mmCIF file of C-alpha atoms in Angstrom:
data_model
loop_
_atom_site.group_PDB
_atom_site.id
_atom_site.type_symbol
_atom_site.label_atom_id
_atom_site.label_comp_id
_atom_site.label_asym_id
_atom_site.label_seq_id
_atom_site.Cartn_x
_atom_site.Cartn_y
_atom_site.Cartn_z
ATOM 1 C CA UNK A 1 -60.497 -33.582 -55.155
ATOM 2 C CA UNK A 2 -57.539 -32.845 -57.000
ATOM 3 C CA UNK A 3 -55.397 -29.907 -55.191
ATOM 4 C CA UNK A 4 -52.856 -29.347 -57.611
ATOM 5 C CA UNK A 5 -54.123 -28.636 -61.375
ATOM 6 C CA UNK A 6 -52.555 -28.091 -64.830
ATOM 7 C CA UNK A 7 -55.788 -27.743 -67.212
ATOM 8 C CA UNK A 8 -54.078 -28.053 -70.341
ATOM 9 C CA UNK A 9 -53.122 -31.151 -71.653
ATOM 10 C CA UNK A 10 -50.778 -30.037 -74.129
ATOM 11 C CA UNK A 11 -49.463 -26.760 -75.809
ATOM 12 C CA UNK A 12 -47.557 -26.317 -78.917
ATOM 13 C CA UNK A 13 -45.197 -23.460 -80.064
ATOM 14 C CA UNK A 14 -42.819 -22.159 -82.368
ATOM 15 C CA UNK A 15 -39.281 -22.640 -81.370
ATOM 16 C CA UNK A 16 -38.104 -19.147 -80.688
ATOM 17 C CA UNK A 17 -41.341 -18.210 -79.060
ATOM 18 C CA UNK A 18 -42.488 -18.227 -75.324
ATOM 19 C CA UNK A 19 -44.485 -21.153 -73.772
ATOM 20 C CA UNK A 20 -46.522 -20.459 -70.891
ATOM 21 C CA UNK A 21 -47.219 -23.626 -68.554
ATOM 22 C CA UNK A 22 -49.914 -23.100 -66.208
ATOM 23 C CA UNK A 23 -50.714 -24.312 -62.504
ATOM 24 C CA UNK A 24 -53.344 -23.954 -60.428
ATOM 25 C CA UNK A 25 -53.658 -25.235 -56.702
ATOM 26 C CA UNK A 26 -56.430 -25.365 -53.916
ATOM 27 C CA UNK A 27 -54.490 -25.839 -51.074
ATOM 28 C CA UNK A 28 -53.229 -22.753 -49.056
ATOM 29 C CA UNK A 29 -51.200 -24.676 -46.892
ATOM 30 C CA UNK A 30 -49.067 -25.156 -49.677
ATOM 31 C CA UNK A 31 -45.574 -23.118 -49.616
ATOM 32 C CA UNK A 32 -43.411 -24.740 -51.906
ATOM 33 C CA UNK A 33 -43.884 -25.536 -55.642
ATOM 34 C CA UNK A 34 -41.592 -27.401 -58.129
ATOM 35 C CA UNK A 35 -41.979 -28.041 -61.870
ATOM 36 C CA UNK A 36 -40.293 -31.205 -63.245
ATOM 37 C CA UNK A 37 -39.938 -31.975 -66.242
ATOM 38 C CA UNK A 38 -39.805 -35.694 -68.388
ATOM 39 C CA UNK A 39 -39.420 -37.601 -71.629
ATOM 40 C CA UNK A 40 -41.175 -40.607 -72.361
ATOM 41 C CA UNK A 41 -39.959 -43.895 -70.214
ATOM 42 C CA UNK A 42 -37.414 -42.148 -68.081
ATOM 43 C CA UNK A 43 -37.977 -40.329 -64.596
ATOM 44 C CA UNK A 44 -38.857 -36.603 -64.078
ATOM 45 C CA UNK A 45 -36.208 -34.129 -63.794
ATOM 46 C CA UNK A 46 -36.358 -31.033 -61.437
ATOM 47 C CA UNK A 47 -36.257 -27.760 -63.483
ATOM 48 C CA UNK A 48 -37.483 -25.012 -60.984
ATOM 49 C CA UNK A 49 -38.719 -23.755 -57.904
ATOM 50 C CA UNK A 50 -40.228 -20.945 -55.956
ATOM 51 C CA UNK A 51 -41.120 -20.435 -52.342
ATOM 52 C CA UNK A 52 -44.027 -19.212 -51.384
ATOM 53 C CA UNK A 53 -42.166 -16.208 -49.790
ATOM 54 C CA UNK A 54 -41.495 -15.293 -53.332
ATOM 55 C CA UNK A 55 -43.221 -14.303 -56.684
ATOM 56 C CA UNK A 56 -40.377 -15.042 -59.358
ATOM 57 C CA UNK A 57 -37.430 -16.958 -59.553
ATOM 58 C CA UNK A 58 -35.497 -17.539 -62.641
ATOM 59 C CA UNK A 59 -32.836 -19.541 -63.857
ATOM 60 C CA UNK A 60 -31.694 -19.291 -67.468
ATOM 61 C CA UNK A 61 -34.438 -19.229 -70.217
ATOM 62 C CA UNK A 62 -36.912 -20.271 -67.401
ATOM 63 C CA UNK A 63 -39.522 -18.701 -65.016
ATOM 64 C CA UNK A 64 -41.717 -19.412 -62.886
ATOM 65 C CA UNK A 65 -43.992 -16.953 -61.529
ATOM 66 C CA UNK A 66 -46.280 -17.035 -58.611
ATOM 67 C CA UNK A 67 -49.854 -15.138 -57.392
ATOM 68 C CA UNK A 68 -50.682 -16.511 -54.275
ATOM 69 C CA UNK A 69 -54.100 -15.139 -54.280
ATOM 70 C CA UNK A 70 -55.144 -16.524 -57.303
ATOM 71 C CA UNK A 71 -53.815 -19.853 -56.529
ATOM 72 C CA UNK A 72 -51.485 -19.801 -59.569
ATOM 73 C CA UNK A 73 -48.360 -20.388 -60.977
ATOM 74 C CA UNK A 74 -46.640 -20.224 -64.516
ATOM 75 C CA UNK A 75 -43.531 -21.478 -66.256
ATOM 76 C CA UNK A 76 -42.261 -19.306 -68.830
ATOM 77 C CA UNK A 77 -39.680 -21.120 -71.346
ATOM 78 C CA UNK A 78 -37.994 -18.294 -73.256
ATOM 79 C CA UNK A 79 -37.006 -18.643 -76.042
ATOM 80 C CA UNK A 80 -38.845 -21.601 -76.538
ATOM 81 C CA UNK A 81 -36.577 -24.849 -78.180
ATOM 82 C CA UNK A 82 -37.010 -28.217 -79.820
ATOM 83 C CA UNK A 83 -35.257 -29.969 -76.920
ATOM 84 C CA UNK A 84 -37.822 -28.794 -74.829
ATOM 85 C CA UNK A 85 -40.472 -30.600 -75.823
ATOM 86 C CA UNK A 86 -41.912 -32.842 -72.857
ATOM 87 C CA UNK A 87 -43.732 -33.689 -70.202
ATOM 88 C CA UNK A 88 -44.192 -31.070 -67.426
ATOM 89 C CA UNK A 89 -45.224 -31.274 -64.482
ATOM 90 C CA UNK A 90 -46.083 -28.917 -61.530
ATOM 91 C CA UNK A 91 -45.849 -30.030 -58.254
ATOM 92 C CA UNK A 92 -46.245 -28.080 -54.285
ATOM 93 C CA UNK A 93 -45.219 -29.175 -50.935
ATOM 94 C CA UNK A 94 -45.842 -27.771 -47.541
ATOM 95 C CA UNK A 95 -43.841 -28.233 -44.762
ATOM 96 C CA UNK A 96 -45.989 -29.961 -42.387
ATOM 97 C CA UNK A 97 -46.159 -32.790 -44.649
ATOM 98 C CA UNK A 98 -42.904 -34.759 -44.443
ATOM 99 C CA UNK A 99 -41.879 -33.295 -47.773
ATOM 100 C CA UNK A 100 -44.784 -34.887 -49.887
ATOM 101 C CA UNK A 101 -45.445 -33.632 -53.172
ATOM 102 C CA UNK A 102 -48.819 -33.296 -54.622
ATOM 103 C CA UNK A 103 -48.341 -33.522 -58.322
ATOM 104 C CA UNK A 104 -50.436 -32.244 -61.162
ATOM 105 C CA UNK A 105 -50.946 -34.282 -64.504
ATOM 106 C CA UNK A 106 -48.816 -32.375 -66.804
ATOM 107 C CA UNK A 107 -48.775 -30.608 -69.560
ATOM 108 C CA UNK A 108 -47.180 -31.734 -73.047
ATOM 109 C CA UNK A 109 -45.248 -29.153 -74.574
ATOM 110 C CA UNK A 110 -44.303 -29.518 -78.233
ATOM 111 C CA UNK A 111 -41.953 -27.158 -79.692
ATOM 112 C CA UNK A 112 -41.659 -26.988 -83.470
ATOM 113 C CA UNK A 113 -38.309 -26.403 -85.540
ATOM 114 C CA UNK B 1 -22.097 -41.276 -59.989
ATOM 115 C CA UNK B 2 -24.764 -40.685 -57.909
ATOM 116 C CA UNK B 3 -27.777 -41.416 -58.356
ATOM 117 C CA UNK B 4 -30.840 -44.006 -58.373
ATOM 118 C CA UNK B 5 -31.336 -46.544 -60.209
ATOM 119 C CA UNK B 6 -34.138 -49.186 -60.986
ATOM 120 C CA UNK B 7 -34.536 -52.560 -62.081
ATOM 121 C CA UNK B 8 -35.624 -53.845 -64.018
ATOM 122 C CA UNK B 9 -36.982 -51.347 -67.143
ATOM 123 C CA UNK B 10 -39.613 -53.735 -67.765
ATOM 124 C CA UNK B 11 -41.213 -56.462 -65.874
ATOM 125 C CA UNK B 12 -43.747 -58.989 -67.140
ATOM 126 C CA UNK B 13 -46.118 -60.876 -64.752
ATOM 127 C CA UNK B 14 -48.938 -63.201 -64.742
ATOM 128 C CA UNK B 15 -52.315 -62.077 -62.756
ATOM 129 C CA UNK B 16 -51.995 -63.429 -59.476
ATOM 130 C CA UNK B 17 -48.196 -63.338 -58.870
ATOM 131 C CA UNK B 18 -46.326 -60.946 -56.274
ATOM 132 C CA UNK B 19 -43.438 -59.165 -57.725
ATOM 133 C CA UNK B 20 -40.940 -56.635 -56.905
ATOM 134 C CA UNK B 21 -39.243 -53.732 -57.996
ATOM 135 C CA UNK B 22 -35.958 -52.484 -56.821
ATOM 136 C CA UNK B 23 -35.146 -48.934 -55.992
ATOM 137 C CA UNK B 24 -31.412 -48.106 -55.040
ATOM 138 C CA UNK B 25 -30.044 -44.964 -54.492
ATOM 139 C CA UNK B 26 -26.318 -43.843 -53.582
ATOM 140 C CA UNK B 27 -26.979 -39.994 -52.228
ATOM 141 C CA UNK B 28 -27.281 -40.197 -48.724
ATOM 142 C CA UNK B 29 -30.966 -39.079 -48.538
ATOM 143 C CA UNK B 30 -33.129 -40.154 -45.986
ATOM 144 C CA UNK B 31 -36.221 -39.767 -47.721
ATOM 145 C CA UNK B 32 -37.457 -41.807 -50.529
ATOM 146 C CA UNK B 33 -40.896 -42.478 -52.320
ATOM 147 C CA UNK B 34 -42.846 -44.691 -54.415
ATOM 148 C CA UNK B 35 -45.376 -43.636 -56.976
ATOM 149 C CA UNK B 36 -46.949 -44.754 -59.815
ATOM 150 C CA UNK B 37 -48.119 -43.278 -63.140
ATOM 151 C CA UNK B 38 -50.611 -44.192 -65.673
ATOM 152 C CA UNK B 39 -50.854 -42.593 -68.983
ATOM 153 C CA UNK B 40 -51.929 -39.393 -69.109
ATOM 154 C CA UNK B 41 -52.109 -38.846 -65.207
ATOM 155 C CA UNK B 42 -49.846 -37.405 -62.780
ATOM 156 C CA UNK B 43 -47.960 -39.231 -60.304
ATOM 157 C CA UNK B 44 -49.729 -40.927 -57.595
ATOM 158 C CA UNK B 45 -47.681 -41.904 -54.320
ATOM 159 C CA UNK B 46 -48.323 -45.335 -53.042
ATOM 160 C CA UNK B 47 -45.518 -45.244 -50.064
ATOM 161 C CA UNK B 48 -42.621 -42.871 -48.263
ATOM 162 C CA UNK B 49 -40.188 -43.759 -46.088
ATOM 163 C CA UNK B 50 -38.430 -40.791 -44.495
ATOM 164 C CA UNK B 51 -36.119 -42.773 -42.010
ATOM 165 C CA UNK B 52 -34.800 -46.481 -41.938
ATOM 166 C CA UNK B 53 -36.829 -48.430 -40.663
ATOM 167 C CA UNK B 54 -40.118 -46.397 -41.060
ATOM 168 C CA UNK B 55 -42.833 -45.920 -44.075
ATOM 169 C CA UNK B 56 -45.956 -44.219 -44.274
ATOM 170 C CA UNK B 57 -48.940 -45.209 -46.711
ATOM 171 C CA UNK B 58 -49.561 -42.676 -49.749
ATOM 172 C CA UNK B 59 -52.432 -41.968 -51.154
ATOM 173 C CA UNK B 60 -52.824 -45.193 -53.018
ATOM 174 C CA UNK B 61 -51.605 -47.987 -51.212
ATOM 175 C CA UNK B 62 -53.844 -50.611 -51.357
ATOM 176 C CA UNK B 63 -52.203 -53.579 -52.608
ATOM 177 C CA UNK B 64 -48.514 -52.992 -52.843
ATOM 178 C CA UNK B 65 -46.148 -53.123 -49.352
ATOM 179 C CA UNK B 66 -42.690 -51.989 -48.913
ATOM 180 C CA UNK B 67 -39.520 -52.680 -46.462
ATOM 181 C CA UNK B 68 -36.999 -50.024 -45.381
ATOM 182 C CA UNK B 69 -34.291 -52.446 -43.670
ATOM 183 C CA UNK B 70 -31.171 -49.871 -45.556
ATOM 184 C CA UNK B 71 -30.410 -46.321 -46.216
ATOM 185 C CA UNK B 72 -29.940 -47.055 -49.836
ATOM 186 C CA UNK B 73 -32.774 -49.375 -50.681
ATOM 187 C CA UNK B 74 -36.412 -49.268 -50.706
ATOM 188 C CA UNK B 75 -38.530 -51.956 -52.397
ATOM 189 C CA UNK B 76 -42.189 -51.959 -53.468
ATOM 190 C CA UNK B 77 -44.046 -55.313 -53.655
ATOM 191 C CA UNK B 78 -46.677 -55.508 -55.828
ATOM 192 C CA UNK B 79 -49.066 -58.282 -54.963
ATOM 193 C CA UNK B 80 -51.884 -59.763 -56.072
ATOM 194 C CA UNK B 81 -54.986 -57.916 -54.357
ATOM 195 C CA UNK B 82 -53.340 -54.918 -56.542
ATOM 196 C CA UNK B 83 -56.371 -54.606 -58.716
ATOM 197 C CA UNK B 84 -55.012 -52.867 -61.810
ATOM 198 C CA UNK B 85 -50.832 -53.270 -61.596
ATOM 199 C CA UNK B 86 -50.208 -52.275 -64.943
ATOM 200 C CA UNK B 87 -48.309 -48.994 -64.577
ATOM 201 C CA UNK B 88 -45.304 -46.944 -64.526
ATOM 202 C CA UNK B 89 -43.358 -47.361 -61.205
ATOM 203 C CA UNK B 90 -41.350 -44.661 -60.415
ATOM 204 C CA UNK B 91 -38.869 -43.800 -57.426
ATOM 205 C CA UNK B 92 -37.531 -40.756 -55.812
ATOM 206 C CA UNK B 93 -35.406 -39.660 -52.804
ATOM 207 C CA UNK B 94 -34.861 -36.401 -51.305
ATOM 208 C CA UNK B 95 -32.257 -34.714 -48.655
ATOM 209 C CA UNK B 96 -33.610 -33.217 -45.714
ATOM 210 C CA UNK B 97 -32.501 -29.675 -46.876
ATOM 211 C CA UNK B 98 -34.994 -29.337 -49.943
ATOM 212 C CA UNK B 99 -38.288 -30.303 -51.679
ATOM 213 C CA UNK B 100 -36.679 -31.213 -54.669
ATOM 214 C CA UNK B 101 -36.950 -35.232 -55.663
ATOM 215 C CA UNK B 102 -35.069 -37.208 -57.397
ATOM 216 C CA UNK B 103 -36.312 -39.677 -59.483
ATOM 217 C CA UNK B 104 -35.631 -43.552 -61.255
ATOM 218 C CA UNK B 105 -35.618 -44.299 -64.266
ATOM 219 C CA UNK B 106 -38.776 -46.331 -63.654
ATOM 220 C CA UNK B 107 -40.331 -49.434 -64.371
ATOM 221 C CA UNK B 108 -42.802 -50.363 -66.670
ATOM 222 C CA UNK B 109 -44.773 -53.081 -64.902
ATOM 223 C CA UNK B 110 -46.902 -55.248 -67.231
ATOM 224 C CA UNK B 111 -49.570 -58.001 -65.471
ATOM 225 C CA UNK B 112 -51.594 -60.533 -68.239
#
């Protein structure tokens, strides 16, 4: 069963315009959640976090948002740019677990010039 | 710099051979992880090691071993009961004070 889940394979948008990157997770132990973000052949980079304690944090042209009842969180990119375009992927921790991540399977985000 | 690094980028290997990949890192973190990716999939974790000395099985390792004998180094072996090798090997560390990981570059194992 997989306990972290991004349902959309891929998105595309306009440079200029928002993407929205969703998340969804089973787990309620989970109180920490990361998205990372990677180009082909090279190792993930970390982009943002939020604590469970929390419902937004931002930093720059991203956000990430989080409803703990639904199970749910979001990365906004605004405004959206061609750099941007990768892999992204959301990831949550809990503290009982030695710092583990449970990753989702990304989404790829295309932005177009 | 700091950093990790891996080697090699890419790796070729005939069925039935052991072989392993390096994973250095220079940042003082006591944590470090192994996972592997396949296309279009998330990372899986095949081992952590969150001391010297110490490592834990992830949630796919079956067929791969590692050693924790520094700090700075943590090597996976693949070996041949691995089933299906052929992946993306990536590695990551992580200080005590935070979730976040760092990560390899990777390497792209190939097994014929």
């Amino acid at each position: 069963d997989q306990q972290v889940k991004q349902n959309s394979p891929s998105l595309s948008v306009q440079e200029g315009r928002i993407s929205i990157l969703n998340c969804d997770y089973t787990n309620s132990m989970f109180d920490y959640f990361l998205w990372y973000k990677k180009y082909p052949a090279e190792g993930p980079t970390f982009l943002i976090s939020i604590s469970s304690i929390k419902d937004k944090n931002e930093d720059g042209r991203f956000t990430v948002f989080l409803n703990k009842s639904a199970k749910h969180l979001s990365l906004h990119i605004v405004p959206s740019q061609p750099g941007d375009s990768a892999v992204y992927f959301c990831a949550a921790s809990d503290n009982t677990n030695a710092g583990k991540s449970t990753f989702g399977d990304g989404t790829t985000l295309t932005v177009k010039p | 710099d700091g950093g990790i690094t891996q080697s090699p980028k890419y790796l070729f290997r005939k069925e039935g051979q052991n072989v392993t990949l390096s994973c250095e890192q220079n940042l003082n973190h006591d944590a470090m992880y192994w996972y592997r990716q396949d296309p279009g999939q998330g990372l899986r974790l095949i081992y952590y090691s969150q001391i010297v000395n110490d490592f834990q099985k992830g949630d796919i390792a079956e067929g791969y071993s590692v050693s924790r004998e520094k700090k700075e180094s943590f090597p996976l072996t693949v070996t041949s009961a691995q089933k299906n090798p052929t992946a993306f090997y990536l590695c990551a560390s992580r200080s005590g004070q935070s979730y976040e990981q760092y990560f390899g570059p990777g390497t792209r194992l190939t097994v014929t």
